[in-house]
Coordinates of N, CA and C in Angstrom, one line a residue:
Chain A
X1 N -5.1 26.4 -44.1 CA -5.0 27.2 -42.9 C -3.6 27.1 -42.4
X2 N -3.6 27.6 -41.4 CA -1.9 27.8 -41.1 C -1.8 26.7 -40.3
X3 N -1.0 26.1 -40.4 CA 0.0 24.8 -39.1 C 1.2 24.4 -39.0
X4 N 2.0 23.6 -38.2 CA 3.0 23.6 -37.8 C 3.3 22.2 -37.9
X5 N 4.0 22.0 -39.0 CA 4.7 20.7 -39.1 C 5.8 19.9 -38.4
X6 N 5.7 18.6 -37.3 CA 7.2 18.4 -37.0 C 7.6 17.2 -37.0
X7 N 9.1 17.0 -37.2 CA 9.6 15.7 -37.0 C 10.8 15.5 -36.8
X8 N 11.2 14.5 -35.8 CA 10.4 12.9 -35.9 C 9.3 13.1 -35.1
X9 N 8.3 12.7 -34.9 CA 7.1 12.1 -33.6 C 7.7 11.2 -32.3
X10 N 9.0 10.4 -32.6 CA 9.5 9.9 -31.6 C 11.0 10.1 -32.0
X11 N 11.9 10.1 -31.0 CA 13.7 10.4 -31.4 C 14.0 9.6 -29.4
X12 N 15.2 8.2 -29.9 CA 15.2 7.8 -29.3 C 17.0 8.2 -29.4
X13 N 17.6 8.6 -28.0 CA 19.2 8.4 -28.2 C 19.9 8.3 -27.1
X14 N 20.9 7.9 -27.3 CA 21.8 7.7 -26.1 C 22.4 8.8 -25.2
X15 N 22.8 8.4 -24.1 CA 22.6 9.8 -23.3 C 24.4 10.3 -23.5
X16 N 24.2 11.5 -23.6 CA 25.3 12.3 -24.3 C 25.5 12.4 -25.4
X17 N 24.3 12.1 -26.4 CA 24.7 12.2 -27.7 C 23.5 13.5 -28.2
X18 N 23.6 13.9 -29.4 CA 22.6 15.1 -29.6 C 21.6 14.8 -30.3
X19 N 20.1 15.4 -30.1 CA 19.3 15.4 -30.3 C 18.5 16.9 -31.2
X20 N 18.0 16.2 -32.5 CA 17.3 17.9 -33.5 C 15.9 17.4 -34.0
X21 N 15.4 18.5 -33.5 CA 13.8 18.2 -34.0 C 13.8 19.3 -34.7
X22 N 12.5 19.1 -35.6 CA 12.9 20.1 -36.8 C 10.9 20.4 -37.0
X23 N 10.8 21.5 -37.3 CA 9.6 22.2 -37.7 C 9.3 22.8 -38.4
X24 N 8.6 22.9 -39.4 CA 8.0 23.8 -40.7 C 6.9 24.7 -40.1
X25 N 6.7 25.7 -40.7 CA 5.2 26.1 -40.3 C 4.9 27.2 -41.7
X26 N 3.9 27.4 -42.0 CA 2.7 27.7 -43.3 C 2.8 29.3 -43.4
X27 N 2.4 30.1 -42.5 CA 2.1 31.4 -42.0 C 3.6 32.3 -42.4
X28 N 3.8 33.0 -42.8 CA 4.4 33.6 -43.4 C 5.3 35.0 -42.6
X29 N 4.2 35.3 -42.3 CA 3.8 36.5 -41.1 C 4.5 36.1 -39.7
X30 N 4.2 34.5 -39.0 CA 4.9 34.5 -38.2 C 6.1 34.9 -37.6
X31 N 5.9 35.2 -36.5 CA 7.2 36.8 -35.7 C 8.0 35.8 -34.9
X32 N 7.3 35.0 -34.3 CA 7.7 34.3 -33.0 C 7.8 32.9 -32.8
X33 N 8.7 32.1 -32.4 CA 8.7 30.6 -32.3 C 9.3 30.2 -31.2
X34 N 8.2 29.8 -30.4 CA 9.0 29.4 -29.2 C 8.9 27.5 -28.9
X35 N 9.5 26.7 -27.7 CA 9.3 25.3 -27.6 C 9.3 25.1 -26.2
X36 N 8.5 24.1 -26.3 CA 8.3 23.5 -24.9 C 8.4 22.3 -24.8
X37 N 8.6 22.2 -23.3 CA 8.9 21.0 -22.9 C 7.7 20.3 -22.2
X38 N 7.1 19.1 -22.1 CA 6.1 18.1 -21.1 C 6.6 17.4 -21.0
X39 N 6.7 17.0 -19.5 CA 6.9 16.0 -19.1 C 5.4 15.2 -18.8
X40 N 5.2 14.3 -18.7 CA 4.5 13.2 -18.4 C 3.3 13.7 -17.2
X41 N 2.0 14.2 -17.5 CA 1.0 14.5 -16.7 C 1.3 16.1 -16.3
X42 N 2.4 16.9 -16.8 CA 3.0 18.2 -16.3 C 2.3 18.9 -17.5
X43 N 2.3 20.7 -16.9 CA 2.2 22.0 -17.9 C 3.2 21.7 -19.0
X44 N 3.2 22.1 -20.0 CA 3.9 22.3 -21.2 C 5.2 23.5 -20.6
X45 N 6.3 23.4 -20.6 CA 7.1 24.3 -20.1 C 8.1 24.9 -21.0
X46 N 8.0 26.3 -21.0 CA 8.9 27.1 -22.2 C 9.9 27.1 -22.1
X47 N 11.2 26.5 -22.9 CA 12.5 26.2 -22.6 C 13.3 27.0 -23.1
X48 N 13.0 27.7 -24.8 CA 13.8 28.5 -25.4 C 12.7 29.2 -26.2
X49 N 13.1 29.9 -27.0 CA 12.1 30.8 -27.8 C 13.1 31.8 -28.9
X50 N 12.8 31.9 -30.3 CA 13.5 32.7 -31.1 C 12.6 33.5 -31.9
X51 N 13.0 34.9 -32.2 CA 11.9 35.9 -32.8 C 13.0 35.8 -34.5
X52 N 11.9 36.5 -35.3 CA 12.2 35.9 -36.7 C 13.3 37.1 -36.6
X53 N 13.7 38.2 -35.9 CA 14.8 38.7 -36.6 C 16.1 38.4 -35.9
X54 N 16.2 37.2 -35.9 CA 17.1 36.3 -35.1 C 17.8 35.0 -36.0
X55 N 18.8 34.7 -36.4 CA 19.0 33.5 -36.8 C 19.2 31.8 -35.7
X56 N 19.6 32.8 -34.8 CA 19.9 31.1 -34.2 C 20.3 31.6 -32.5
X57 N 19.9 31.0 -31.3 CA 19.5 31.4 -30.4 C 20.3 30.1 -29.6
X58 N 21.3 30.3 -28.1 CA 21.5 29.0 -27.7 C 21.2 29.5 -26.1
X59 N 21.1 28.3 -25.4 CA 21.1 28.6 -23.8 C 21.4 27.3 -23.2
X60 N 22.7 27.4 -22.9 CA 23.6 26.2 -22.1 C 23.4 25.1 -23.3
X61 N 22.7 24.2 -23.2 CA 22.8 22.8 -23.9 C 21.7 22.9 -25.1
X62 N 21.0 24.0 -24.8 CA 19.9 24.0 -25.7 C 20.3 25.3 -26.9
X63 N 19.7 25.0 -28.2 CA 19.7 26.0 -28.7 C 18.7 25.6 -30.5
X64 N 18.4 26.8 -30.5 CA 17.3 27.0 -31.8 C 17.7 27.8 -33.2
X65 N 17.6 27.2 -34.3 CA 17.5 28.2 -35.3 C 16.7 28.1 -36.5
X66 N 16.7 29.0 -36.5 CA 15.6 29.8 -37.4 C 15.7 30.0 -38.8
X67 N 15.3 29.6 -40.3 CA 15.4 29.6 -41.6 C 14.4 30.1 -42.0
X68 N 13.8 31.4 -42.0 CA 12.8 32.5 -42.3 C 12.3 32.0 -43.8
X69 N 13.5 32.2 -44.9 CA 13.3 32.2 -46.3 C 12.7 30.3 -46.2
X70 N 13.1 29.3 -45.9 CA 12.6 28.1 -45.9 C 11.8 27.7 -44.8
X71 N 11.4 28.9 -43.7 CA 9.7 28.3 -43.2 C 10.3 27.2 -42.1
X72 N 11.3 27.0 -41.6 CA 12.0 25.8 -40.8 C 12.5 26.7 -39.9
X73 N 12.6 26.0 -38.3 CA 13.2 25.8 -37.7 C 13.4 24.5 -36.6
X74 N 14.3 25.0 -35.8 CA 15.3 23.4 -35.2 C 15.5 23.6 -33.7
X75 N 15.3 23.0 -33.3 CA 15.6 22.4 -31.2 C 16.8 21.9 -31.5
X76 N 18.1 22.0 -30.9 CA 19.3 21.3 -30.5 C 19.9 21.3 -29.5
X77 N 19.5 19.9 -29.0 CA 20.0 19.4 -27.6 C 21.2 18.6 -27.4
X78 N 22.3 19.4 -26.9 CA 23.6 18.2 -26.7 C 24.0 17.9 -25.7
X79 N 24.8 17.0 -25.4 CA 24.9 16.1 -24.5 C 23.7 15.9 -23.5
X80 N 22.8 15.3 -24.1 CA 21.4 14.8 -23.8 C 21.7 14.0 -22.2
X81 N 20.6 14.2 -21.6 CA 20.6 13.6 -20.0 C 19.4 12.7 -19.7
X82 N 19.5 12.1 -18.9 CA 18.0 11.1 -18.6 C 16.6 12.1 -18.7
X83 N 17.1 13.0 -18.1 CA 16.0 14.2 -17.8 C 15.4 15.2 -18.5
X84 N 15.7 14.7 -19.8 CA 15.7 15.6 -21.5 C 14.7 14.6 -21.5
X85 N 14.5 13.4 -21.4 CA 13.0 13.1 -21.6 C 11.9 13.3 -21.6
X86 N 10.9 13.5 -22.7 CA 9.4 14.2 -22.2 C 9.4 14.5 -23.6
X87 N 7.9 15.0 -23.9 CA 7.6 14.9 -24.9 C 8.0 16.6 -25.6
X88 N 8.4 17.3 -26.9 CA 9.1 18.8 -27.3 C 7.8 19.0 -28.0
X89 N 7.6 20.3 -28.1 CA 6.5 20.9 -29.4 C 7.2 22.1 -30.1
X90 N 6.9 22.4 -30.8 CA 7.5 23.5 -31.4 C 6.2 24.0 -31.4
X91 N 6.5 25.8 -31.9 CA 5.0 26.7 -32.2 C 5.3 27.5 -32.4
X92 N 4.0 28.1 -33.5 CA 4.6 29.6 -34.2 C 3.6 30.6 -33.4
X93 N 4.1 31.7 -33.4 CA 2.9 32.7 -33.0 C 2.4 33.4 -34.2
X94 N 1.1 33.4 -34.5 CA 0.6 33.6 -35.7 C 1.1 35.8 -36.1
X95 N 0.9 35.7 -37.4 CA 0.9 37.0 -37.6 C -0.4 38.0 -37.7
X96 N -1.0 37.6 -36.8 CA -2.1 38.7 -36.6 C -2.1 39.2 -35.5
X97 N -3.3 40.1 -35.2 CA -3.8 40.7 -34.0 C -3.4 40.0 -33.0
X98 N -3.4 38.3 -32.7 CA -3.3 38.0 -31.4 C -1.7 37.6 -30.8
X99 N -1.8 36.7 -29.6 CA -0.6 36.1 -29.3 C -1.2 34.3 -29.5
X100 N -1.7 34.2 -30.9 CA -2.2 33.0 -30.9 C -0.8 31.7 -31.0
X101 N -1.3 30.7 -30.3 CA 0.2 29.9 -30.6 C -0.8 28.8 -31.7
X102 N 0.5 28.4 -32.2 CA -0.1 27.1 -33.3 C 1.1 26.1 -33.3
X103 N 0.9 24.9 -32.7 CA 1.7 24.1 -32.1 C 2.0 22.9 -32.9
X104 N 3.1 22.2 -33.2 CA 3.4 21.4 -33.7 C 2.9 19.9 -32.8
X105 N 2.8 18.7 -33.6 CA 2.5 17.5 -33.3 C 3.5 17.0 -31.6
X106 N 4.2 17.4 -31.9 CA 5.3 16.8 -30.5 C 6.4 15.7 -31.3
X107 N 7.2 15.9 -30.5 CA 8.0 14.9 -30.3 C 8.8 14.2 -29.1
X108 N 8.6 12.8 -29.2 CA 8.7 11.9 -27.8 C 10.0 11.8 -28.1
X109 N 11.0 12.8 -27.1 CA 12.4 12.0 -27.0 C 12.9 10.9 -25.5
X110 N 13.7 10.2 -26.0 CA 13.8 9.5 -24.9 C 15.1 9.2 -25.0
X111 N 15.7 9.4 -24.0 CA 17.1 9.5 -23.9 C 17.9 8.3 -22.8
X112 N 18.6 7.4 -23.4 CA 18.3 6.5 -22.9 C 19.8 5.9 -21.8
X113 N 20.0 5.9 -20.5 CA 21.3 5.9 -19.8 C 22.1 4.8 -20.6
Chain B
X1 N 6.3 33.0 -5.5 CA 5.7 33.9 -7.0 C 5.1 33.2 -7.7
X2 N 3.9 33.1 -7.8 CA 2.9 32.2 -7.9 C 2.9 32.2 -9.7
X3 N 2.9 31.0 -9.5 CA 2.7 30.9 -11.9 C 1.3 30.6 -12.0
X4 N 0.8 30.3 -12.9 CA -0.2 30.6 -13.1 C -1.3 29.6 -12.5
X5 N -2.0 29.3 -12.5 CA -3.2 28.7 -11.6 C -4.3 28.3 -12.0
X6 N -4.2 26.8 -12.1 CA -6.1 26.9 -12.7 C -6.9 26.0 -11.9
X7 N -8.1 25.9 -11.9 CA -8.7 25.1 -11.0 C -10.0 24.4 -11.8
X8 N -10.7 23.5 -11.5 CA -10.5 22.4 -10.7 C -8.7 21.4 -11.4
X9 N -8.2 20.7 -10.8 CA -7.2 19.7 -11.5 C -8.0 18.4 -12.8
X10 N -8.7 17.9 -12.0 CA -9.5 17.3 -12.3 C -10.8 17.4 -12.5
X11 N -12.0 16.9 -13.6 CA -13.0 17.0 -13.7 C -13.9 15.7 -14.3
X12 N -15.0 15.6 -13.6 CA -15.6 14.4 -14.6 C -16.8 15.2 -15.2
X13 N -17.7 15.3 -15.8 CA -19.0 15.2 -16.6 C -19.8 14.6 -17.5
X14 N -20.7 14.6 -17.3 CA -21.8 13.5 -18.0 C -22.3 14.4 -19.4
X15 N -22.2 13.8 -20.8 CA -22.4 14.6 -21.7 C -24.0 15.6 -21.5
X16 N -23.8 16.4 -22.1 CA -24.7 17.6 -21.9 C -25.1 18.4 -21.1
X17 N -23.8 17.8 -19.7 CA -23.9 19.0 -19.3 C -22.6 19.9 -19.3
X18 N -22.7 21.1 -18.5 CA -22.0 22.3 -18.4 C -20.6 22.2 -17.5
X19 N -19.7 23.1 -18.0 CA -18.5 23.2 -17.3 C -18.0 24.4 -17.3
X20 N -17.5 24.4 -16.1 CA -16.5 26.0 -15.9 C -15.1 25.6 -15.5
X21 N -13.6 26.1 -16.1 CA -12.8 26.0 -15.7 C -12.2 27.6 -15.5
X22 N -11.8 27.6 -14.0 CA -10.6 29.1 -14.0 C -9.4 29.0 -14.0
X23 N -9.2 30.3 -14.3 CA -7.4 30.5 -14.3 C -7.4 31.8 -13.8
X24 N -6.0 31.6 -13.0 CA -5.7 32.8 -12.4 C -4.1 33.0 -13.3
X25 N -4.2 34.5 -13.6 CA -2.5 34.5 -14.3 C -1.4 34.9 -13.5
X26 N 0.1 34.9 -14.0 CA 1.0 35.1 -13.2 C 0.3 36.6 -12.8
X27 N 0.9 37.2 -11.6 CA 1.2 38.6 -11.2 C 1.2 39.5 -12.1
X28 N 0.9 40.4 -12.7 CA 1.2 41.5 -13.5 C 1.2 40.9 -15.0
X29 N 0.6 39.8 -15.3 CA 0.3 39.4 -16.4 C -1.2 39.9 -16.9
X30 N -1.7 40.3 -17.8 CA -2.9 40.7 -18.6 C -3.8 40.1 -19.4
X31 N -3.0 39.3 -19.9 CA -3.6 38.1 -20.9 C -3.5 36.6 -20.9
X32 N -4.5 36.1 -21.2 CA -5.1 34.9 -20.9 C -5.2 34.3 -22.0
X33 N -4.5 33.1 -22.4 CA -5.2 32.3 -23.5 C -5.7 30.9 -22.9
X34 N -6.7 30.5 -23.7 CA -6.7 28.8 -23.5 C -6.8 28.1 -24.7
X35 N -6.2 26.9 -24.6 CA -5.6 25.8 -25.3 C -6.4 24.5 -24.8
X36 N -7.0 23.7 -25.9 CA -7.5 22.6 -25.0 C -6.4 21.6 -25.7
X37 N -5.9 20.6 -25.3 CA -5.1 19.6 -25.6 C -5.6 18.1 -25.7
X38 N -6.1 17.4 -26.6 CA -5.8 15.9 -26.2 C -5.1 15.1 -26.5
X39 N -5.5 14.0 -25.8 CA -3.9 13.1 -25.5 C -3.1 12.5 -26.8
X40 N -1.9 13.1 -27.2 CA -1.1 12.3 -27.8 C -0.8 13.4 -29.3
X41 N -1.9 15.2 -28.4 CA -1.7 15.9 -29.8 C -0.7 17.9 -28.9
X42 N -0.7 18.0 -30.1 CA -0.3 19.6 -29.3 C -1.6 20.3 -28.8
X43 N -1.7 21.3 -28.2 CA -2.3 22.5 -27.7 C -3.3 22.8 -29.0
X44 N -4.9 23.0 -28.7 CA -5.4 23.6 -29.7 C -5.5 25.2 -29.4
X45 N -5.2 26.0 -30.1 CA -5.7 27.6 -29.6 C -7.6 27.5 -29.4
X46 N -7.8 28.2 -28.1 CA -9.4 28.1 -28.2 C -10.0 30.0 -27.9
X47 N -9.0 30.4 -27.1 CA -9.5 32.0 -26.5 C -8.3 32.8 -26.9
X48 N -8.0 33.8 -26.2 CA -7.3 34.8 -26.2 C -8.2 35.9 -25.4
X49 N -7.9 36.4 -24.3 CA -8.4 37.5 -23.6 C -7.4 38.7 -23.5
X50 N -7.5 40.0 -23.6 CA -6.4 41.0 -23.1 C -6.9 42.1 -22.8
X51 N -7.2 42.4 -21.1 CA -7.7 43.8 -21.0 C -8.9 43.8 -21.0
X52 N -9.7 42.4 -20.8 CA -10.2 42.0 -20.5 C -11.5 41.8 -21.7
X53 N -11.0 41.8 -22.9 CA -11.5 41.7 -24.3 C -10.9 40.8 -25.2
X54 N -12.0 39.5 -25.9 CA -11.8 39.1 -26.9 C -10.7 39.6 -27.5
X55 N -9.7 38.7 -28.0 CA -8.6 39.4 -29.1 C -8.4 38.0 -30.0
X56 N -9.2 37.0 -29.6 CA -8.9 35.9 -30.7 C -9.8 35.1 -30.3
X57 N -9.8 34.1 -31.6 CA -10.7 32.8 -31.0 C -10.7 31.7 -32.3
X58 N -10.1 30.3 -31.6 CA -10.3 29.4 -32.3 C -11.1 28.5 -32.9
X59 N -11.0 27.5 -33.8 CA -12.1 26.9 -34.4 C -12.8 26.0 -33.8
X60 N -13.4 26.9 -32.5 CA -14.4 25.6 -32.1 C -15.8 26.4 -31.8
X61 N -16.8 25.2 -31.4 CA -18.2 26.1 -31.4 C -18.4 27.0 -30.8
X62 N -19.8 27.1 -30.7 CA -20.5 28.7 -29.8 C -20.6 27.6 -28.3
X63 N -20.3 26.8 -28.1 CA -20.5 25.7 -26.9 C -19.5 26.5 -26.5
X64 N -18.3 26.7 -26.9 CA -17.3 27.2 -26.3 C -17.2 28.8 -25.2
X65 N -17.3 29.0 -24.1 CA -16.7 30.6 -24.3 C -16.3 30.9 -23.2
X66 N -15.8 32.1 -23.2 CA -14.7 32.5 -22.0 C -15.0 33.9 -21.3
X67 N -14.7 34.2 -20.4 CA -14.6 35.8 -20.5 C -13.6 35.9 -19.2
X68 N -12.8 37.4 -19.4 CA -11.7 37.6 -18.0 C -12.0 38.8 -17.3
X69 N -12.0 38.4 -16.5 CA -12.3 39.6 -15.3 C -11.6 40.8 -14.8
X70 N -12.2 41.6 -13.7 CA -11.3 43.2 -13.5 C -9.4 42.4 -13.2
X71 N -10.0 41.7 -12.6 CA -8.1 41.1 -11.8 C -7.3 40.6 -12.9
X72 N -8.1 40.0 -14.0 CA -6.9 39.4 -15.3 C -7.5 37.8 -15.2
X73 N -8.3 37.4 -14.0 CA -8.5 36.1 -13.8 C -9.8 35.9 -15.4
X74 N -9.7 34.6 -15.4 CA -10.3 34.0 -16.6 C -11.2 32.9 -16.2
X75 N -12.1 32.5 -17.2 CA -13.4 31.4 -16.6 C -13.3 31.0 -18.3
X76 N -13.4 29.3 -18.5 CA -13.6 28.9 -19.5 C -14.9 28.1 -19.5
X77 N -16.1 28.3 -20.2 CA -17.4 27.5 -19.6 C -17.5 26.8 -21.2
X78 N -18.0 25.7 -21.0 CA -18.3 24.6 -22.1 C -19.8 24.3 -21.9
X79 N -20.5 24.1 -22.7 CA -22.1 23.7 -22.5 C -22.1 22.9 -23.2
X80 N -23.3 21.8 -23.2 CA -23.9 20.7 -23.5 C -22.5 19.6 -24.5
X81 N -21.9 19.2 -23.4 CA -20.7 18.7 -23.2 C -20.8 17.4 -24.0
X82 N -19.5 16.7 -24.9 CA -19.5 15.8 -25.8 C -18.5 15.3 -25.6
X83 N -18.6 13.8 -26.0 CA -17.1 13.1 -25.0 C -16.2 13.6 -26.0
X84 N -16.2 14.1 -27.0 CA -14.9 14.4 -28.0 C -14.6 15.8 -27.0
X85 N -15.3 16.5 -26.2 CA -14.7 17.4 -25.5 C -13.7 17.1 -24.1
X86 N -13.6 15.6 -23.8 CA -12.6 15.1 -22.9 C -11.3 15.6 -23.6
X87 N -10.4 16.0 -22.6 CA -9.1 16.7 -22.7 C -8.3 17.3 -21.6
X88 N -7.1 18.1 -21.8 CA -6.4 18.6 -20.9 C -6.6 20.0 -21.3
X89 N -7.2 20.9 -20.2 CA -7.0 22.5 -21.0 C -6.4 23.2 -20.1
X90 N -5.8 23.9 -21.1 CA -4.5 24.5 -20.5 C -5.0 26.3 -20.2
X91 N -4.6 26.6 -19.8 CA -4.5 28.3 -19.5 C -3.2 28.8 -20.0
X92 N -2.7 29.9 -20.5 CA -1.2 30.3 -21.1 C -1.7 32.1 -20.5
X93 N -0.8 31.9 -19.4 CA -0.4 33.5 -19.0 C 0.4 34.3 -19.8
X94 N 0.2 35.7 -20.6 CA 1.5 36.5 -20.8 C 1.3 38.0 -20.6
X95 N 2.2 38.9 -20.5 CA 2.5 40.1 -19.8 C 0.9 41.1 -21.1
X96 N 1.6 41.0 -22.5 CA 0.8 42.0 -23.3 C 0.2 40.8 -24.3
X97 N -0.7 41.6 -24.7 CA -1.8 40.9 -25.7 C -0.9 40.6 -27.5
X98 N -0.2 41.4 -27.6 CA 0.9 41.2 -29.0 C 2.0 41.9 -28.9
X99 N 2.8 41.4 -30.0 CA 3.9 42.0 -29.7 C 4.9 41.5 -28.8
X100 N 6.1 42.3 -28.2 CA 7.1 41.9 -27.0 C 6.0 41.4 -26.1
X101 N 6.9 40.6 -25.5 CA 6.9 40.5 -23.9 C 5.0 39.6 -24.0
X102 N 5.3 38.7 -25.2 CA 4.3 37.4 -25.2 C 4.2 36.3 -25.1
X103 N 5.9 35.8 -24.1 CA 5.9 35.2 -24.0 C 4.6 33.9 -23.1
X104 N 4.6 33.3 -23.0 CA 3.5 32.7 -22.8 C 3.4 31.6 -21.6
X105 N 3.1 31.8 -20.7 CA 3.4 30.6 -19.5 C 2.5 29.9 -19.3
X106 N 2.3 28.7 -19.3 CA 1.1 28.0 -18.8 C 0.9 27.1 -17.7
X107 N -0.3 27.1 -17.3 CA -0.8 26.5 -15.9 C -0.6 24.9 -16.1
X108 N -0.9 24.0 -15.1 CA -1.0 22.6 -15.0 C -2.0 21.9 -15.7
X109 N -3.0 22.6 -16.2 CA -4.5 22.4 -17.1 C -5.5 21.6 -15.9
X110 N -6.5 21.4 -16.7 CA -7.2 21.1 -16.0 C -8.1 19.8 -16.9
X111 N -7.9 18.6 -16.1 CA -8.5 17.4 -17.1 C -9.3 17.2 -16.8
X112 N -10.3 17.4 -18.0 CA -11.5 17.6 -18.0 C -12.2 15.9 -18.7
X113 N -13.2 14.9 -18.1 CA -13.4 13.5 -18.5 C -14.8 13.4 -19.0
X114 N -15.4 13.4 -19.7 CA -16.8 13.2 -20.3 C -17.4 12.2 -20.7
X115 N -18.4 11.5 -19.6 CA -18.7 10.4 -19.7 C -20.2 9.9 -20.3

């Protein structure tokens, strides 16, 4: 079935230094890949998002890209802050009928002063 | 400008019985999905509503089901409740059912405890 591979599960770094999580996903079809952020007992919050006829997408410190032909894409966070802490997911929107999301495992970064 | 909304925050239940969780979506949003989450995994897809019609549905039982109303508001009901159904369920608001403009917002969930 379709799912969304990611890693690391945990990425520990010092603060100002950059942070890449990285995700695979199965589905072929997928149009859409967006990432969110949780913090700790919070909603999952959409931080960036890239559509497949897109290579690579940034917004201030954040930015995403996209490898269509190898099924991968990437979160990149620079000069990391205490506040980049929280757990990232990545997710594809599937290629069917719906706006189904299919979410990757997480990853716990922790960014450390 | 209210994001999206679900209620109760919190929930306890005793296996076998019943539950209802709502969500209200942002403003001018149409579609409704829910995601149940537990701890330490991603979001599972469980619904999709748009227009106030089934448009998807995940791999879980007939225990599961949903339906959204004239306003866009949504109701998630669970029956004969199993502690593997303790979790965080999320509601994800977005403007259209596919396509543009899907992006997807979600509420604070609602933790749901089965004892």
């Amino acid at each position: 079935g379709e799912n969304v591979e990611q890693h690391p599960s945990t990425l520990s770094v010092q603060e100002g230094d950059s942070a890449v999580i990285k995700c695979t996903y199965s589905d072929s079809a997928s149009n859409y890949f967006p990432w969110y952020k949780q913090e700790l007992g919070k909603r999952p919050q959409l931080i960036i998002d890239i559509r497949s006829n897109v290579g690579e997408k940034k917004d201030q410190r954040i930015a995403v890209t996209l490898n269509k032909t190898a099924k991968h894409f990437s979160l990149h966070i620079t000069e990391t802050q205490p506040e980049d802490s929280a757990v990232y997911f990545c997710a594809s929107r599937d290629g069917g009928a719906t706006n189904k999301l299919i979410f990757g495992t997480g990853t716990l970064l922790a960014v450390q002063p | 400008d209210a994001g999206v909304t679900q209620s109760p925050t919190h929930l306890i239940k005793t296996r076998g019985q019943q539950v209802t969780l709502r969500c209200s979506p942002i403003s001018g949003h149409k579609s409704v999905s829910w995601y149940q989450q537990v701890l330490g995994q991603g979001p599972q897809f469980i619904f999709q509503y748009y227009e106030k019609e089934e448009r998807g549905r995940g791999n879980f039982p007939d225990r599961f089901s949903a339906r959204q109303f004239p306003n866009y508001s949504s109701e998630l009901n669970v029956n004969a409740l199993l502690l593997g159904d303790s979790a965080l369920y999320l509601c994800a608001s977005s403007k259209t059912g596919v396509g543009r403009n899907t992006e997807a917002f979600f509420g604070q969930g609602t933790r749901l405890t089965v004892v």
